[in-house]
Amino acid sequence: MQIFYLHRKISNLYRCVIPEKSRSEYGKLCDETVKKWETCHKSGMTSKKIQEILGVSRATYYRRKKFLHAGIIKSKKPKNLRKSKFIY
C-alpha cells in the first residue's frame, strides 16, 4: 500500500510546532502588506488597482489580516482529496 500524503493530524501537529522565527518573519510580511493595502484604500484606489501595484490578491490580504488578529496559519488544502483511479 502506498501512502501519498501525510495524515491530517500529523500536518496539524507540524503547524503547531512552526518555529517562532518563521512566524515572526511571516508576521512582518503580513503587517507590511496590510498597512500598504489600507493606505492605498484610504487614498481612494480600487482593490483591482491595489492588487496590480502590490502583487497580492484580495484573498491573500484578508488571510494576512486575519493572521495578524488571530496569530494562526491555516492551510488551504481541501479536507477531502480526490482518490486516484489508476493502479500502479
Coordinates of N, CA, C and O in Angstrom, one line a residue:
M1 N 0.8 -1.2 0.0 CA 0.0 0.0 0.0 C 0.9 1.2 0.0 O 1.8 1.3 0.8
Q2 N 0.6 2.2 -0.9 CA 1.4 3.4 -1.0 C 0.6 4.5 -0.3 O -0.6 4.7 -0.4
I3 N 1.4 5.3 0.4 CA 0.8 6.5 1.1 C 1.3 7.7 0.3 O 2.4 8.0 0.1
F4 N 0.3 8.5 -0.1 CA 0.6 9.7 -1.0 C 0.7 11.0 -0.2 O 1.2 12.0 -0.7
Y5 N 0.1 11.0 1.0 CA 0.1 12.3 1.8 C 0.1 11.9 3.2 O -0.3 10.8 3.6
L6 N 0.5 12.9 4.1 CA 0.5 12.6 5.5 C -0.9 12.7 6.1 O -1.8 13.3 5.6
H7 N -1.1 12.0 7.2 CA -2.3 12.0 7.9 C -2.6 13.4 8.4 O -1.7 14.2 8.7
R8 N -3.9 13.8 8.4 CA -4.2 15.2 8.8 C -3.7 15.6 10.2 O -3.3 16.7 10.4
K9 N -3.7 14.7 11.1 CA -3.2 15.0 12.5 C -1.7 15.3 12.5 O -1.3 16.2 13.2
I10 N -1.0 14.7 11.6 CA 0.4 14.9 11.6 C 0.7 16.3 11.0 O 1.5 17.1 11.5
S11 N 0.0 16.7 9.9 CA 0.2 18.0 9.3 C -0.3 19.1 10.3 O 0.3 20.2 10.4
N12 N -1.3 18.8 11.1 CA -1.8 19.8 12.1 C -0.7 20.0 13.2 O -0.5 21.1 13.7
L13 N -0.1 18.9 13.6 CA 1.0 18.9 14.6 C 2.1 19.8 14.1 O 2.7 20.6 14.8
Y14 N 2.5 19.7 12.8 CA 3.6 20.5 12.3 C 3.3 22.0 12.4 O 4.1 22.8 12.7
R15 N 2.0 22.3 12.1 CA 1.6 23.7 12.1 C 1.7 24.3 13.5 O 2.0 25.4 13.6
C16 N 1.6 23.5 14.5 CA 1.7 24.0 15.9 C 3.1 24.1 16.3 O 3.4 24.9 17.2
V17 N 4.1 23.4 15.6 CA 5.5 23.4 16.0 C 6.3 24.3 15.1 O 7.5 24.3 15.2
I18 N 5.7 25.2 14.3 CA 6.4 26.1 13.4 C 7.3 27.0 14.3 O 6.8 27.5 15.3
P19 N 8.6 27.1 14.0 CA 9.5 27.9 14.8 C 9.0 29.3 14.9 O 8.4 29.9 14.0
E20 N 9.3 30.0 16.0 CA 8.8 31.3 16.3 C 9.5 32.3 15.3 O 8.9 33.3 14.9
K21 N 10.7 32.0 14.9 CA 11.4 32.9 13.9 C 10.7 33.0 12.6 O 10.4 34.1 12.2
S22 N 10.2 31.9 12.1 CA 9.5 31.9 10.8 C 8.1 32.6 11.0 O 7.6 33.3 10.1
R23 N 7.5 32.4 12.2 CA 6.2 33.1 12.5 C 6.4 34.6 12.5 O 5.6 35.3 12.0
S24 N 7.5 35.0 13.1 CA 7.7 36.5 13.3 C 8.0 37.1 11.9 O 7.6 38.2 11.6
E25 N 8.8 36.4 11.1 CA 9.1 36.9 9.7 C 7.8 37.0 8.9 O 7.6 37.9 8.2
Y26 N 6.9 35.9 9.0 CA 5.7 36.0 8.3 C 4.8 37.1 8.8 O 4.1 37.7 8.1
G27 N 4.9 37.3 10.1 CA 4.1 38.4 10.8 C 4.5 39.8 10.2 O 3.7 40.6 10.0
K28 N 5.8 39.9 10.0 CA 6.3 41.2 9.5 C 5.8 41.4 8.1 O 5.4 42.5 7.7
L29 N 5.8 40.3 7.3 CA 5.4 40.4 5.9 C 3.9 40.7 5.9 O 3.4 41.6 5.1
C30 N 3.1 40.1 6.8 CA 1.7 40.4 6.8 C 1.4 41.8 7.2 O 0.5 42.5 6.7
D31 N 2.2 42.3 8.2 CA 2.0 43.6 8.7 C 2.2 44.7 7.6 O 1.5 45.6 7.4
E32 N 3.3 44.5 6.8 CA 3.7 45.4 5.7 C 2.5 45.4 4.7 O 2.1 46.4 4.3
T33 N 2.1 44.2 4.3 CA 1.1 44.1 3.3 C -0.2 44.8 3.7 O -0.8 45.5 2.9
V34 N -0.6 44.5 4.9 CA -1.9 45.1 5.4 C -1.8 46.6 5.5 O -2.7 47.3 5.1
K35 N -0.7 47.1 6.0 CA -0.6 48.5 6.1 C -0.6 49.2 4.7 O -1.2 50.2 4.5
K36 N 0.2 48.6 3.8 CA 0.2 49.2 2.4 C -1.2 49.2 1.8 O -1.6 50.2 1.1
W37 N -1.9 48.1 1.9 CA -3.2 47.9 1.3 C -4.1 48.9 1.9 O -4.9 49.6 1.2
E38 N -4.1 49.1 3.2 CA -5.1 50.0 3.9 C -4.7 51.5 3.5 O -5.6 52.3 3.3
T39 N -3.5 51.8 3.4 CA -3.1 53.1 3.0 C -3.6 53.4 1.5 O -4.1 54.5 1.3
C40 N -3.4 52.5 0.6 CA -3.9 52.7 -0.7 C -5.4 52.8 -0.8 O -5.9 53.6 -1.5
H41 N -6.0 52.0 0.0 CA -7.5 52.0 0.0 C -8.0 53.3 0.6 O -9.0 53.9 0.1
K42 N -7.4 53.9 1.6 CA -7.8 55.2 2.1 C -7.6 56.3 1.2 O -8.3 57.3 1.2
S43 N -6.6 56.2 0.3 CA -6.4 57.2 -0.7 C -7.4 57.2 -1.9 O -7.3 58.0 -2.7
G44 N -8.2 56.2 -1.9 CA -9.3 56.1 -2.9 C -9.1 55.2 -4.0 O -9.8 55.2 -5.0
M45 N -8.1 54.3 -3.9 CA -7.8 53.4 -5.0 C -8.7 52.2 -5.0 O -9.2 51.8 -3.9
T46 N -9.0 51.6 -6.1 CA -9.9 50.4 -6.2 C -9.0 49.2 -5.8 O -7.8 49.2 -5.9
S47 N -9.7 48.1 -5.4 CA -9.0 46.9 -5.0 C -8.2 46.3 -6.2 O -7.1 45.7 -6.0
K48 N -8.8 46.4 -7.4 CA -8.1 45.8 -8.6 C -6.7 46.5 -8.8 O -5.7 45.9 -9.1
K49 N -6.7 47.9 -8.7 CA -5.5 48.6 -8.9 C -4.5 48.3 -7.8 O -3.3 48.2 -8.0
I50 N -5.0 48.1 -6.5 CA -4.1 47.8 -5.4 C -3.5 46.4 -5.7 O -2.3 46.2 -5.4
Q51 N -4.2 45.5 -6.2 CA -3.7 44.2 -6.5 C -2.6 44.2 -7.5 O -1.6 43.6 -7.4
E52 N -2.8 45.1 -8.5 CA -1.7 45.2 -9.5 C -0.5 45.8 -9.0 O 0.6 45.4 -9.3
I53 N -0.6 46.8 -8.1 CA 0.6 47.5 -7.6 C 1.3 46.6 -6.6 O 2.5 46.5 -6.7
L54 N 0.6 46.0 -5.6 CA 1.3 45.3 -4.5 C 1.6 43.8 -5.0 O 2.5 43.2 -4.4
G55 N 0.9 43.3 -6.0 CA 1.1 41.9 -6.4 C 0.5 40.9 -5.4 O 1.0 39.8 -5.3
V56 N -0.5 41.4 -4.7 CA -1.2 40.5 -3.7 C -2.7 40.5 -3.9 O -3.3 41.6 -4.1
S57 N -3.3 39.3 -3.9 CA -4.7 39.3 -4.2 C -5.5 39.7 -3.0 O -5.0 39.8 -1.9
R58 N -6.8 39.9 -3.2 CA -7.7 40.3 -2.0 C -7.7 39.2 -1.0 O -7.8 39.4 0.2
A59 N -7.8 37.9 -1.5 CA -7.9 36.8 -0.6 C -6.6 36.7 0.3 O -6.7 36.5 1.5
T60 N -5.5 37.0 -0.3 CA -4.2 36.9 0.5 C -4.2 38.1 1.5 O -3.8 37.9 2.6
Y61 N -4.7 39.2 1.1 CA -4.8 40.4 2.0 C -5.6 40.0 3.2 O -5.2 40.2 4.4
Y62 N -6.8 39.5 3.0 CA -7.7 39.1 4.1 C -7.1 38.0 5.0 O -7.3 38.0 6.2
R63 N -6.4 37.1 4.3 CA -5.8 36.0 5.1 C -4.7 36.5 6.0 O -4.6 36.1 7.2
R64 N -3.9 37.4 5.5 CA -2.8 38.0 6.3 C -3.4 38.9 7.4 O -2.8 39.0 8.5
K65 N -4.5 39.6 7.1 CA -5.1 40.5 8.1 C -5.6 39.6 9.2 O -5.5 39.9 10.4
K66 N -6.2 38.5 8.9 CA -6.7 37.5 9.9 C -5.6 36.9 10.7 O -5.7 36.8 11.9
F67 N -4.4 36.7 10.1 CA -3.3 36.2 10.8 C -2.8 37.1 11.8 O -2.5 36.8 12.9
L68 N -2.8 38.4 11.5 CA -2.4 39.4 12.5 C -3.3 39.5 13.7 O -2.8 39.7 14.8
H69 N -4.6 39.3 13.5 CA -5.5 39.3 14.6 C -5.6 38.0 15.4 O -5.7 38.0 16.6
A70 N -5.5 36.9 14.7 CA -5.6 35.6 15.3 C -4.2 35.0 15.7 O -4.1 34.3 16.7
G71 N -3.2 35.2 14.8 CA -1.9 34.6 15.1 C -1.8 33.2 14.7 O -0.9 32.5 15.2
I72 N -2.6 32.7 13.8 CA -2.6 31.3 13.4 C -2.4 31.2 11.9 O -2.9 32.1 11.2
I73 N -1.9 30.1 11.4 CA -1.8 29.9 10.0 C -2.6 28.7 9.6 O -2.5 27.6 10.2
K74 N -3.6 28.8 8.7 CA -4.4 27.7 8.3 C -4.1 27.3 6.9 O -3.9 28.2 6.0
S75 N -4.1 26.1 6.7 CA -3.8 25.5 5.3 C -5.1 25.7 4.5 O -6.2 25.6 4.9
K76 N -4.8 25.9 3.2 CA -6.0 26.0 2.2 C -6.2 24.6 1.5 O -7.0 24.6 0.6
K77 N -5.5 23.6 2.0 CA -5.6 22.3 1.4 C -7.0 21.8 1.7 O -7.5 21.8 2.8
P78 N -7.7 21.2 0.7 CA -9.0 20.6 1.0 C -9.0 19.4 1.9 O -8.0 18.7 1.9
K79 N -10.0 19.2 2.7 CA -10.0 18.1 3.6 C -10.2 16.8 2.9 O -9.6 15.8 3.3
N80 N -11.0 16.7 1.9 CA -11.2 15.5 1.1 C -10.6 15.6 -0.2 O -11.0 16.3 -1.1
L81 N -9.5 14.8 -0.4 CA -8.8 14.8 -1.7 C -9.3 13.8 -2.6 O -9.8 12.8 -2.1
R82 N -9.2 14.0 -3.9 CA -9.7 13.1 -4.9 C -8.8 11.9 -4.8 O -7.5 11.9 -4.8
K83 N -9.4 10.7 -4.8 CA -8.6 9.4 -4.9 C -8.3 9.1 -6.3 O -9.1 9.2 -7.2
S84 N -7.1 8.7 -6.5 CA -6.6 8.3 -7.8 C -7.3 7.0 -8.3 O -7.4 6.1 -7.5
K85 N -7.7 6.9 -9.5 CA -8.3 5.7 -10.0 C -7.3 4.8 -10.8 O -7.7 3.7 -11.2
F86 N -6.1 5.3 -10.9 CA -5.1 4.5 -11.6 C -4.4 3.5 -10.7 O -4.2 3.8 -9.5
I87 N -4.2 2.3 -11.2 CA -3.5 1.3 -10.4 C -2.1 1.2 -11.0 O -1.8 1.0 -12.2
Y88 N -1.1 1.3 -10.1 CA 0.3 1.3 -10.5 C 0.9 -0.1 -10.4 O 0.7 -0.9 -9.6

